[in-house]
PDB file of C-alpha atoms in Angstrom:
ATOM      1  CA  UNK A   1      18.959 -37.992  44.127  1.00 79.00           C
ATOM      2  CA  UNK A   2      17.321 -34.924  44.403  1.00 82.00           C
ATOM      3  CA  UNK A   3      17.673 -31.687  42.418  1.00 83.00           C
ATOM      4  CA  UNK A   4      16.608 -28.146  44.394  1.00 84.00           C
ATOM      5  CA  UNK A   5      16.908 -25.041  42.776  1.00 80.00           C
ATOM      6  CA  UNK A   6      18.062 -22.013  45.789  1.00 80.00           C
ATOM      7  CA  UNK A   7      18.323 -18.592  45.444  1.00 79.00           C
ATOM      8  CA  UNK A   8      22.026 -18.908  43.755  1.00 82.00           C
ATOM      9  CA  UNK A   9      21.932 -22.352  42.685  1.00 83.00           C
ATOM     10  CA  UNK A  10      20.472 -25.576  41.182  1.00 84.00           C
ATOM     11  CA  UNK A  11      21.750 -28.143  43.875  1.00 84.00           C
ATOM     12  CA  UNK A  12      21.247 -32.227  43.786  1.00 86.00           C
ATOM     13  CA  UNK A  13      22.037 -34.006  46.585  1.00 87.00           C
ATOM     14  CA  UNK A  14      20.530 -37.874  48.363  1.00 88.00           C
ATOM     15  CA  UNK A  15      18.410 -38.342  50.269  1.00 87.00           C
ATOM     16  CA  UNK A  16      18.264 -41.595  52.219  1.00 85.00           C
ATOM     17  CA  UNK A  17      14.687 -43.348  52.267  1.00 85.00           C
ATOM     18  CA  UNK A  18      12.900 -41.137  49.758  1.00 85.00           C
ATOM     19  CA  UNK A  19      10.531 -43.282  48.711  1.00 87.00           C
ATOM     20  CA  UNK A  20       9.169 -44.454  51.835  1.00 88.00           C
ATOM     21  CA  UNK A  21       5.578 -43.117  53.131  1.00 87.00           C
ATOM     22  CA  UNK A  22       7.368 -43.661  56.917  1.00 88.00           C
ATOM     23  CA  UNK A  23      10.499 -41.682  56.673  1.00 86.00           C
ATOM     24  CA  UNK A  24      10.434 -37.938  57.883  1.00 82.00           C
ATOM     25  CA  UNK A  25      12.429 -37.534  54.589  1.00 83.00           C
ATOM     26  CA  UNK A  26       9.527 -38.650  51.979  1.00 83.00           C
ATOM     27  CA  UNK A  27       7.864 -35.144  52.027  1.00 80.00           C
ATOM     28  CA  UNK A  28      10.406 -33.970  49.852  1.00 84.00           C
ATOM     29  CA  UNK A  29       9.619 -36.278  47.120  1.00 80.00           C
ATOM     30  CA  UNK A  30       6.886 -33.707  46.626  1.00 80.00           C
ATOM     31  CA  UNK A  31       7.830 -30.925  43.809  1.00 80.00           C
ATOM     32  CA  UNK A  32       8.189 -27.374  44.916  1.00 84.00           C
ATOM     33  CA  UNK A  33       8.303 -28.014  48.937  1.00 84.00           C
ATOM     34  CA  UNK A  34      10.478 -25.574  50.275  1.00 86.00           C
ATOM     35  CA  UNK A  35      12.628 -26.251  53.110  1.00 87.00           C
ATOM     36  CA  UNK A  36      15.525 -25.319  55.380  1.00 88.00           C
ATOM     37  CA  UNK A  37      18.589 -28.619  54.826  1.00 88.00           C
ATOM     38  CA  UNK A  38      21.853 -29.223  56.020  1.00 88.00           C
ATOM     39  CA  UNK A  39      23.758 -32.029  54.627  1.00 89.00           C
ATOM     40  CA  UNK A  40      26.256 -34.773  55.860  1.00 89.00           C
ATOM     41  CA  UNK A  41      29.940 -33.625  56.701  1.00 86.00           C
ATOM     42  CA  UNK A  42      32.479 -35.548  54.999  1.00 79.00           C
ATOM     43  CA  UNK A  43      33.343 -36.427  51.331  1.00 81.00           C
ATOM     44  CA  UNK A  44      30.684 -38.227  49.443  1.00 80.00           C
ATOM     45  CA  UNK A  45      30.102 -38.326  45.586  1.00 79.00           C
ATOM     46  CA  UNK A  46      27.001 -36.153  46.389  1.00 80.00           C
ATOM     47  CA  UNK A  47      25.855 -33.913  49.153  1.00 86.00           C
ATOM     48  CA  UNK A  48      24.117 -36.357  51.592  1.00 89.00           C
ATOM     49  CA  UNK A  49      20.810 -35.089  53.700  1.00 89.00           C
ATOM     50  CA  UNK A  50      21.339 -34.909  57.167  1.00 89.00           C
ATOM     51  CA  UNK A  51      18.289 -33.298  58.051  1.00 86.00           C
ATOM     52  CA  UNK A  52      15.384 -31.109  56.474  1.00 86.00           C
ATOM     53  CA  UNK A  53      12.820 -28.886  58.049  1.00 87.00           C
ATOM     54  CA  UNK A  54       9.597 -28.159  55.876  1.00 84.00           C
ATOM     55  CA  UNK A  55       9.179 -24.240  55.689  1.00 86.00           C
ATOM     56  CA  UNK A  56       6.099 -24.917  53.165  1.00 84.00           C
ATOM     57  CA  UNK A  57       4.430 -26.634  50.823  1.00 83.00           C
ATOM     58  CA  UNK A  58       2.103 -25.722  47.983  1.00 84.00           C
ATOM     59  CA  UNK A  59       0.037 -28.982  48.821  1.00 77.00           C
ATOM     60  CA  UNK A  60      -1.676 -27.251  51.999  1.00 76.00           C
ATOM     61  CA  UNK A  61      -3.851 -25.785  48.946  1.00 72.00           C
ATOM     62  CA  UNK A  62      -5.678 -28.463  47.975  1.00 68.00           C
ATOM     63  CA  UNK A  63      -8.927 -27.139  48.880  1.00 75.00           C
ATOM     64  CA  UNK A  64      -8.873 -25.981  44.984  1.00 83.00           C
ATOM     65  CA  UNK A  65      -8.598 -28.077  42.178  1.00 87.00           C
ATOM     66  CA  UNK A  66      -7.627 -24.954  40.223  1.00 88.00           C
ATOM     67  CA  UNK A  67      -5.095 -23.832  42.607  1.00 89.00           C
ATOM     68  CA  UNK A  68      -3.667 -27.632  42.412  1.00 89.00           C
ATOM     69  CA  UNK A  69      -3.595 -27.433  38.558  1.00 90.00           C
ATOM     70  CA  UNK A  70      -1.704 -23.739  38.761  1.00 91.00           C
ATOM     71  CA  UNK A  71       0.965 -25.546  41.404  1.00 90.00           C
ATOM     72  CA  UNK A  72       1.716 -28.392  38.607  1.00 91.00           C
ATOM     73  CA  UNK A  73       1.553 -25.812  35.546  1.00 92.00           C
ATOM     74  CA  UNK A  74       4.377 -23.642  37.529  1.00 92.00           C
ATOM     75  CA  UNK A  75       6.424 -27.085  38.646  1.00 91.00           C
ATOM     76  CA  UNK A  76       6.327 -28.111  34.962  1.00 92.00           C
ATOM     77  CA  UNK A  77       7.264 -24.956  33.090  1.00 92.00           C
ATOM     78  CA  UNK A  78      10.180 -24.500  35.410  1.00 90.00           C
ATOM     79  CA  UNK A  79      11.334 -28.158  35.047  1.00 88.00           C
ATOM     80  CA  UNK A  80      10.982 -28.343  31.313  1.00 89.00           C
ATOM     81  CA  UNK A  81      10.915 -24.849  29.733  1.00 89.00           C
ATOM     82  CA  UNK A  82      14.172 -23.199  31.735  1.00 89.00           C
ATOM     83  CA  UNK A  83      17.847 -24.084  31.808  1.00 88.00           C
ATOM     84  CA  UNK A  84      19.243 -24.511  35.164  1.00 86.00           C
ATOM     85  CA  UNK A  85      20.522 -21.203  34.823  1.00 86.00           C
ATOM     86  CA  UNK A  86      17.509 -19.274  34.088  1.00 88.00           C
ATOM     87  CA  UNK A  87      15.825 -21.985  37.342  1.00 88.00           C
ATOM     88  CA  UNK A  88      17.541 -19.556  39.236  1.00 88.00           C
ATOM     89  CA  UNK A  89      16.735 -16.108  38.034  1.00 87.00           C
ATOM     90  CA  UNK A  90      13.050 -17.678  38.502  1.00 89.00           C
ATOM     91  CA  UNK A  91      13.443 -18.439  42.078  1.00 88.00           C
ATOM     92  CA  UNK A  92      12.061 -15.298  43.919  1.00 88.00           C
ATOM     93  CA  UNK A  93       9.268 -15.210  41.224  1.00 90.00           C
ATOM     94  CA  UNK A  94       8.143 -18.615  41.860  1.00 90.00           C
ATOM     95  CA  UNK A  95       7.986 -18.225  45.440  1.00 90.00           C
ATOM     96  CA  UNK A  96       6.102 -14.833  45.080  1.00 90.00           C
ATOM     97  CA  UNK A  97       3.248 -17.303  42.432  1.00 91.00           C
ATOM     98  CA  UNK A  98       3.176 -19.742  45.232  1.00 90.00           C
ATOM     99  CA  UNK A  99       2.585 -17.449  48.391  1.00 89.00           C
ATOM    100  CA  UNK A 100      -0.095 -15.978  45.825  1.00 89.00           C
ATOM    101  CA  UNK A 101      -1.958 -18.918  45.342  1.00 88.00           C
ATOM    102  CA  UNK A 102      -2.056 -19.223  48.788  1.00 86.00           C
ATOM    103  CA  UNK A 103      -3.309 -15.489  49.621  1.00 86.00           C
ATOM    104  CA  UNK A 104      -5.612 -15.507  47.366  1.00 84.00           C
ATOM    105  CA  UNK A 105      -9.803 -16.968  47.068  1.00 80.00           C
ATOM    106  CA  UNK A 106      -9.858 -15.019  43.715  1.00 76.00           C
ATOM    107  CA  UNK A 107      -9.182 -16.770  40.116  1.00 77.00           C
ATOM    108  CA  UNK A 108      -5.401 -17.977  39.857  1.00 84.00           C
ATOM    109  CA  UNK A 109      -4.874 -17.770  36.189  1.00 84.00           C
ATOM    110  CA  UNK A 110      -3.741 -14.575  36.464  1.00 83.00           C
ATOM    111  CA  UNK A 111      -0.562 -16.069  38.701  1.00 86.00           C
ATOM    112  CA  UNK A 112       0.353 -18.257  36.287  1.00 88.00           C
ATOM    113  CA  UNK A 113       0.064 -16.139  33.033  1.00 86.00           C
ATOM    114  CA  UNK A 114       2.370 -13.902  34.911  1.00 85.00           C
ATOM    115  CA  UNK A 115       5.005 -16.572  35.550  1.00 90.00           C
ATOM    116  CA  UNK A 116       4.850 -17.921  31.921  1.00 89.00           C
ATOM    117  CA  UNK A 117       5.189 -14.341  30.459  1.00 85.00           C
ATOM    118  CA  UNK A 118       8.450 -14.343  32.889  1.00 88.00           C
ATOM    119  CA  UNK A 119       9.056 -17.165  31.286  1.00 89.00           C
ATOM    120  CA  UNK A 120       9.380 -15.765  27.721  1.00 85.00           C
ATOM    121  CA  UNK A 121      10.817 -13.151  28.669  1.00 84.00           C
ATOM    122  CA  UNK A 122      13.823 -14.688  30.312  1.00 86.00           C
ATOM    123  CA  UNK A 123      14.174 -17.167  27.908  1.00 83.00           C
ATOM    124  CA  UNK A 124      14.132 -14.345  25.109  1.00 80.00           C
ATOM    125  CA  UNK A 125      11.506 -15.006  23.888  1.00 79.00           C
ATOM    126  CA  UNK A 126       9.216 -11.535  25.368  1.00 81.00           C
ATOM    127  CA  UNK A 127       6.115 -10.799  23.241  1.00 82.00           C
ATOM    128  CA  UNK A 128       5.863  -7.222  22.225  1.00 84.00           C
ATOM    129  CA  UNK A 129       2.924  -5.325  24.039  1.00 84.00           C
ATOM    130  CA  UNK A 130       3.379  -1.782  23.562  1.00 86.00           C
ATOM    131  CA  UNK A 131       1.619  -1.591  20.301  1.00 89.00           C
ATOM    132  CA  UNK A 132       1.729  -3.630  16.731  1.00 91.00           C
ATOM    133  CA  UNK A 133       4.856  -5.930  15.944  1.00 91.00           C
ATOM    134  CA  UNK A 134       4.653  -4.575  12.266  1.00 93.00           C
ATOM    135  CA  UNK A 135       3.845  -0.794  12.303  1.00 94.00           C
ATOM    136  CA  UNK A 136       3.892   0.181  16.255  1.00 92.00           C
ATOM    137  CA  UNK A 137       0.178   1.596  16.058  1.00 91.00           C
ATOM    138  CA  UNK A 138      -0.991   1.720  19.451  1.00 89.00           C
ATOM    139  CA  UNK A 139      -4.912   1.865  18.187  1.00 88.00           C
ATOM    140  CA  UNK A 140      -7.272  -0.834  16.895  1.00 86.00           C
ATOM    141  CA  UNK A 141      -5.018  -3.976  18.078  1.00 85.00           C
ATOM    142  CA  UNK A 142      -6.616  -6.864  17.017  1.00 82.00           C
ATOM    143  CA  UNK A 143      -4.835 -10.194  17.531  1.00 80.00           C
ATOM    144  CA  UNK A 144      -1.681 -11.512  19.493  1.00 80.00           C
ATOM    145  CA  UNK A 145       0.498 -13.416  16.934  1.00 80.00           C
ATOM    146  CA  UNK A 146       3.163 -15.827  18.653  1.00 76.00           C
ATOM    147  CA  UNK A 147       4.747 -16.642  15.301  1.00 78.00           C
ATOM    148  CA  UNK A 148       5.456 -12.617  15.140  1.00 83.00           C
ATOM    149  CA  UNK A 149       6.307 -11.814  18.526  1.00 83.00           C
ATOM    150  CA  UNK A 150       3.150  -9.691  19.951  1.00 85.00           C
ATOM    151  CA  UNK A 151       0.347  -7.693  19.386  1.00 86.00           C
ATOM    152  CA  UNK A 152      -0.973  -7.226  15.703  1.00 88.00           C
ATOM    153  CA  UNK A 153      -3.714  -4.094  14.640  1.00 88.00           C
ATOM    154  CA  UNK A 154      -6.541  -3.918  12.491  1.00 86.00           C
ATOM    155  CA  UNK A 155      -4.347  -2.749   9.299  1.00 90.00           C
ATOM    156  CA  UNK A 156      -1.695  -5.303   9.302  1.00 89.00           C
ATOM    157  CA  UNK A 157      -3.628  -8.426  10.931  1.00 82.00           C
ATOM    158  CA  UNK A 158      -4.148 -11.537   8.216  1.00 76.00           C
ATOM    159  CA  UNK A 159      -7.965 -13.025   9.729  1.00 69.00           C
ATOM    160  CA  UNK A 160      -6.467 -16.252   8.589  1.00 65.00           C
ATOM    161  CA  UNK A 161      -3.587 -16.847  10.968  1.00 63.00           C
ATOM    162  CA  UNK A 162      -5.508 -14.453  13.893  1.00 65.00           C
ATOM    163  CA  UNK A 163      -8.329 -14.031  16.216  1.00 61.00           C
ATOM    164  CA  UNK A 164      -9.735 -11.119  17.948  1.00 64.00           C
ATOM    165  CA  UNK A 165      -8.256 -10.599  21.455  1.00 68.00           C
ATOM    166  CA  UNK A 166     -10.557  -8.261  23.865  1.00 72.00           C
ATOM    167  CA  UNK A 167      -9.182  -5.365  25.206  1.00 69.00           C
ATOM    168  CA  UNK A 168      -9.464  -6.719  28.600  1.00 75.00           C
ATOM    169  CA  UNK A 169      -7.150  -9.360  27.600  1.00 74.00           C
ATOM    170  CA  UNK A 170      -4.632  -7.270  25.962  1.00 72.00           C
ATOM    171  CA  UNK A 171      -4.055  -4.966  29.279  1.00 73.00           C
ATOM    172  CA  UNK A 172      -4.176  -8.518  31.362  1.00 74.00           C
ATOM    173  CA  UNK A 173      -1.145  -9.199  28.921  1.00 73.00           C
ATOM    174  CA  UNK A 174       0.188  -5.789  29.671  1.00 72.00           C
ATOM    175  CA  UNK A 175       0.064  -6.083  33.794  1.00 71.00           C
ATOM    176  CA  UNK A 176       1.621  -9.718  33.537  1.00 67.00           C
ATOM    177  CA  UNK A 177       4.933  -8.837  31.830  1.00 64.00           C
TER     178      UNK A 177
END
């Protein structure tokens, strides 16, 4: 059995000789292949693959380790940080990180901060970036506390439980939600 999430819908259905390297069916054993399918008429317990045609597949990129590592950070946030619900809203945004990675010859961590910041935010948990979590004071922001929920300045920080963030860092944060 195979679960896809669509644009509308987490589906599951077979998919006869999976598992072996010689079927033209075994490609999408691979996580986050996207493809065009059209199942088996008829009544079955599941929808039944008649036929799949390979639109693309995030393994072309292998000609970067990093780009590889992004591909399997996105595949396993999805699978084990979202309800099947929220897979959905994610959709579009995943396939936006994935055509990306494949544009680009530039660093990639910047496509994958932006999909885990989607991330929090659609599972409610957004981080506050306009200014401090405990006063609002746009100036002197010193530290990013996930315990708080954001950004934390110079007058309310605790150096125990915080590090200095840059300021590069902080509008990176910014751009990606």
């Amino acid at each position: 059995i195979v679960t896809a999430i669509s644009e509308d819908s987490v589906i599951s259905f077979s998919v006869r000789s999976l598992l072996d390297p010689k079927s033209p069916n075994h490609i999408l054993n691979n996580p986050l292949i996207e493809a065009d399918v059209t199942f088996l008429e008829g009544k079955h317990k599941y929808n039944v693959l008649k036929s799949a045609k390979i639109i693309s597949s995030p393994y072309t990129m292998s000609d970067s380790l990093e780009k590889l590592a992004t591909i399997s950070l996105l595949q396993e946030a999805t699978r084990t940080l979202l309800y099947e619900e929220e897979q959905i809203l994610m959709f579009d945004c995943l396939k936006q990180c994935l055509e990306g990675l494949k544009n680009t010859n530039n660093s990639v961590y910047h496509i994958a901060l932006k999909y885990l910041f989607k991330i929090l935010k659609i599972s409610g948990n957004e981080l506050e970036l306009g200014g401090c979590v405990f006063c609002n004071s746009k100036k002197e922001i010193k530290g990013l506390s996930f315990a708080d929920g954001g950004l934390v300045c110079k007058n309310c920080i605790d150096e125990k439980f915080y590090s200095d963030i840059p300021l590069e860092n902080i509008m990176l944060f910014r751009k990606c939600m």
